[in-house]
């Protein structure tokens, strides 16, 4: 009767949801949580070096190729995916896109959102995606935005996933998610992104080291982990 | 068979565990968690203005009076209490006290610790108590400290409770504990501290405003809350 | 002969100037300081939950109702009010509005400005209002902006007023304004905002606790206070 | 055969590259490094108080006068200069300007960039110039931006130069450049900006004090210095 | 009848109160404020390079020479001075010294305290002096410390004076004191410290640049200034 | 004629200099830089879990075993090693040890120092070692400390090496040292620490990921890297 729990991922480019949140997506999907990815661009200009080495490549062709890869990765992870085609390097997010993003929040009513950290001195699209995900999360609360029968929308907790060089982005994890049971799924999603093979091992090492940190912090073994930083205080009913 | 869950509170003075963590203590105690308070001093010099206005007051008399109050408050909250008698303003924490504190960590094996924030420009005892609680938490891990049959000690999560002027202490809450069901217990513990009556209403207002914030952050109503800031990342198995 | 001293308040929504700066407005108004509020929106979409529960509500009707409330509150506090009708959730501040804002700085020549803090993870309009107030403050200094007979405009000190969850906004007060003598006026201004009755008690508790903090910091009793954070160093002629 | 080393300076107004980076420009130019200044505005509105006191002054006349001054200063320092004429107070940077800025990065292939710090509560153009310089630096890496024969563009290190009130801008220098041998050149460039004579001595004092700090940090004497803050980690082959 | 206003300066070495707070001392002394300097050491080991180049120099001889200089400087500035002879590099502050320091707070009842900033990566004595000054300020409030007829001691505001390399110490000024009228007095106090002649010009430049910043922030001209950072919020009765 | 360049490493426990600085030590040693390690403890209590599982283990036996391992590791890396035997968990650093540490600074006259970061919420010895290394570095400058024929001691740059969980320690790298050419040496030093085999792979992954980051930041390939954070500004003669 009640809608199943759901989670939302807002990703600037296809690679981001795979490297940074692939474990969380696969884990919750496996448990029956409806997972939806909003992929703001195809990464067609800034994260497609391989494609642009091919003779005769065009922007449209590049976008189609990257879309197919992203869809394949989402399928492996068990998530829905919706593309906003906002362009990349830089993103051009319109008010119509904001409107659609707000609708998604209200329709999906996610209990958590995963997106980029607020700062990234190496990338302009990542902070912009985070800003956009946060803005839509907030405006979705406004009763005067598309007023109608009141929905019970509550702005969900928002977790920033790990950027490529975390310390340079001021990223300090406060949650380490145990993704051991879905590691093989995440690893298979890597294979949907063959052009970025040089990152496969990098992010496997990240997962192993975050796993060891997770074990150290909890005293319970963890092999593979993903690091997150929460944006809001958590209301809790007990500590133990 | 397994030991019951337990929680440890490290408090510089009697008032601190009442104002700042009284709700958490009463809540967990009610649920069967063994709660133990280590009260490092009696607050005999720095938090006993009323006593020192009485003619003929001595340090010993003051300590006895404050000890009785602290024991009464702990009893109301449902917790054990152990005093270190380290003096206050400033605390003089010895290596024997550190040794005892480490023993307590190993004996109690708490699943969480509540103590002061790391900084407080209004108080020298609060940061010192926090430093001490953290040091003992760490040294208890050292296999070469009183070596013997290996215990399964894991260093527990540590939550800083709320200082009197939180922004001046760099305190940023990331947990708001719902203490509504034990509010009346916490309020009764206030009454064990009659000399600080001027703080009763202050901390009732703090609890009400933290409660409203808790409700805002979760979308679930909360009347009374206590704010905490976690020291370490939390290893989690899911977000929803 | 000389113009009376004046103060400027830049507020994203009607509630903000009441909850956060109502005491400062009433206090200075009572002392003959000309107080002017620029209210950037009517809060018609994001802060009018009550209105949108009424059948047949329209944006225009909501704006009119909120404008009347804001005017009533400003009248109680003794201040002028000018509305920019920039929309809310999110604000759409145009260059014409910036131009008008700059004119207001030059005409009013305020000796202080009160506005939002730079960050608020719960709200997109608050930081945008702060950015706008700061930009206009700076551009008003440009001799080549509407050049003419030189005015003696000096960019005024800017104080951020208190956000709803101060620690989450990085808000650290460095001024606590004693509003005891005008508390009843501020409280009456609350009554002009009946739809947000749930916040009346919240902000009364904030005022009482800031008052107690003010007293602790100065050694002089203060019953009701408002907290502020200054943006610029203050040039002073003495410390005592 | 190989292109000479080059450096890029992105400056909001003419004064900025003189006061803040004049030593670095002259020093590298003297050593055969091709130095190019991109001056985003003429400072015609916000930094031309003297001009606007002249009767009949127009925006165009002011821009011409400031352009001549800026060209004279660049010539003294030994650098090329290109103006974007983006207006000032505030800057209006268009996507065509971003496109041109990206081309400059790719053509010049600078080994370092000097620009403003990310924050300046006294000025809206400085942070905007920094944002723009960083965005172009990043987008120039995108293979899909004007795709073509692959250039070996590497995003260069970026050093923020010193703002007017460094502590208020969160500016913490991590490089002090020894400009002693070109001090006289920098000082002569000051003279190209006669309207800001009140700053000549100020920035001479800054240079002398930064020089003394440089000497203290290295143990090698330095008379005149310029302070910088690097944006990215530096890959190094040794420490000594 | 009432005691005159008073101010307290806690300085690690003789040079500190001269370079960093000499203007504030002279200014308040001229206005009849009783100014007292507590000089924790003679700077005999770490700030007496000149002395140690003299053949046959001993620690006692060095201390006497530096004491004479410090007394001469204090006399020029119009202040009392008390030495704690705690040694320097590093300071060895005993509990007897803490006790004496507390007595001074209670006897002097200063309305403000000037001391070092909390951090200085170039110096171990400066942060230790700041810690000591803060601890005594707090413990002086404890009714149980030397209990007796209640004095009306209120912990005073504490201003950190400017370290040698302010940005490296996290020093962000929020007060700029106008010392123009006593500049000549401060400059004469420099002459009491002939061995550090290389710093005379440095700190004259600091004063001139802080003065210009003071003028910029207030719109009122200031020639010489001293920068300070307040430790506690200020309770205020109005903004204008 | 001139002394060879030298570098100093101050390490709380044996593992630290291997995991965190082993590459830097081996690299500089290979280039003829005299590298000296001061190892403050043997890690006998806190980092010898394996040893304490052996029946009949004593503190002395544990210390001897760990000393042998540390000496073997230092030998592999090509460095001298001196032990202070200060105990661990917690370190007990005496004034005699400080005196010896100062002598080492003056004798070695290192051009750089490698030590721990200032904060580590997981470990009390690491920040204490950093504090000690910094204090000795500073006091070595004091002419009155063991006065004599003036040496040309200059306080060297200090680089913090990478802690186990860098983001939790506020560690933000600003140097990435290319250790590719000595990776095999560092890896062999790991083998001198057989009891911590679980960390071998962890720190190999750290080195590979830091290497990839080094390459990204410079545009020059780097396979293995070590991350460092500098404590002081660097005086430089050019940027390119």
Coordinates of C-alpha atoms in Angstrom, one line a residue, chain C residues 72-197:
Chain C
X72 CA 1.5 45.8 9.8
X73 CA 4.6 44.3 11.4
X74 CA 6.8 47.1 10.1
X75 CA 4.3 49.7 11.5
X76 CA 4.5 48.1 14.9
X77 CA 8.2 48.2 14.8
X78 CA 8.3 51.8 13.7
X79 CA 10.0 51.3 10.3
X80 CA 9.4 52.1 6.7
X81 CA 9.1 49.2 4.3
X82 CA 9.6 48.9 0.6
X83 CA 8.8 45.7 -1.3
X84 CA 10.8 44.5 -4.3
X85 CA 8.4 41.7 -5.3
X86 CA 11.3 39.6 -6.6
X87 CA 9.4 36.3 -6.1
X88 CA 10.6 33.7 -3.6
X89 CA 11.8 30.1 -3.6
X90 CA 13.9 31.2 -5.4
X91 CA 14.3 34.9 -5.5
X92 CA 14.7 36.4 -8.9
X93 CA 16.7 39.6 -8.4
X94 CA 17.1 41.7 -11.5
X95 CA 19.6 44.4 -12.4
X96 CA 16.8 46.9 -12.1
X97 CA 16.4 45.8 -8.5
X98 CA 20.1 46.1 -7.9
X99 CA 20.0 49.6 -9.3
X100 CA 17.1 50.5 -7.0
X101 CA 18.9 48.9 -4.0
X102 CA 22.0 51.0 -4.8
X103 CA 19.9 54.1 -4.9
X104 CA 18.5 53.3 -1.5
X105 CA 22.0 53.0 0.0
X106 CA 22.9 56.3 -1.4
X107 CA 19.7 58.1 -0.4
X108 CA 19.5 56.6 3.1
X109 CA 23.2 56.6 3.8
X110 CA 22.6 54.1 6.6
X111 CA 25.2 53.8 9.4
X112 CA 24.5 50.1 9.6
X113 CA 22.8 47.3 7.6
X114 CA 21.1 44.2 8.9
X115 CA 20.7 41.2 6.6
X116 CA 21.0 37.5 6.3
X117 CA 24.1 35.3 6.9
X118 CA 26.1 34.2 3.9
X119 CA 25.1 30.6 4.2
X120 CA 22.0 28.7 5.0
X121 CA 21.7 25.1 3.9
X122 CA 18.0 25.1 4.6
X123 CA 17.1 28.1 2.4
X124 CA 18.2 29.4 -1.0
X125 CA 16.7 32.9 -0.6
X126 CA 18.6 33.9 2.5
X127 CA 22.1 33.7 1.1
X128 CA 20.9 35.2 -2.1
X129 CA 19.5 38.2 -0.2
X130 CA 22.7 38.6 1.7
X131 CA 24.7 38.5 -1.5
X132 CA 22.5 41.1 -3.0
X133 CA 22.7 43.4 0.0
X134 CA 26.4 43.2 0.0
X135 CA 26.7 43.7 -3.8
X136 CA 24.6 46.9 -3.6
X137 CA 26.6 48.1 -0.6
X138 CA 29.8 47.9 -2.6
X139 CA 28.6 49.2 -6.0
X140 CA 27.1 52.2 -4.3
X141 CA 30.8 53.2 -3.7
X142 CA 31.6 53.3 -7.4
X143 CA 32.0 56.9 -8.5
X144 CA 31.2 55.9 -12.1
X145 CA 27.8 54.5 -11.2
X146 CA 25.3 57.3 -12.0
X147 CA 28.1 59.9 -11.6
X148 CA 27.1 63.2 -10.3
X149 CA 27.9 65.6 -7.4
X150 CA 29.8 63.5 -5.1
X151 CA 27.9 62.3 -2.1
X152 CA 29.7 61.4 1.0
X153 CA 28.5 57.8 0.9
X154 CA 30.6 55.4 3.1
X155 CA 29.9 51.7 2.9
X156 CA 28.3 50.9 6.3
X157 CA 29.0 48.1 8.7
X158 CA 26.9 45.1 7.9
X159 CA 25.5 42.8 10.6
X160 CA 24.1 39.3 9.8
X161 CA 21.1 38.5 11.9
X162 CA 20.5 35.1 13.3
X163 CA 19.3 32.2 11.0
X164 CA 16.9 29.5 12.2
X165 CA 19.6 26.9 12.9
X166 CA 22.6 29.0 13.5
X167 CA 25.3 26.4 13.8
X168 CA 24.3 24.8 10.5
X169 CA 24.9 28.2 8.8
X170 CA 28.3 28.8 10.3
X171 CA 26.8 31.7 12.2
X172 CA 29.0 32.9 15.1
X173 CA 27.6 35.9 16.9
X174 CA 30.0 38.7 17.9
X175 CA 27.4 41.2 19.0
X176 CA 24.4 40.6 21.3
X177 CA 22.0 43.5 21.2
X178 CA 20.0 44.2 24.3
X179 CA 16.4 44.4 23.2
X180 CA 14.8 44.2 26.6
X181 CA 13.2 47.6 26.5
X182 CA 11.5 46.9 23.2
X183 CA 10.7 43.3 23.7
X184 CA 7.0 43.9 24.0
X185 CA 7.1 45.8 20.7
X186 CA 8.8 42.9 19.0
X187 CA 6.4 40.4 20.5
X188 CA 3.5 42.5 19.2
X189 CA 5.0 42.4 15.7
X190 CA 4.9 38.6 15.9
X191 CA 1.1 38.9 16.1
X192 CA 1.0 40.5 12.7
X193 CA 2.2 37.1 11.4
X194 CA -0.6 34.8 12.7
X195 CA 0.1 32.0 10.2
X196 CA 3.5 31.4 11.8
X197 CA 2.2 31.2 15.3

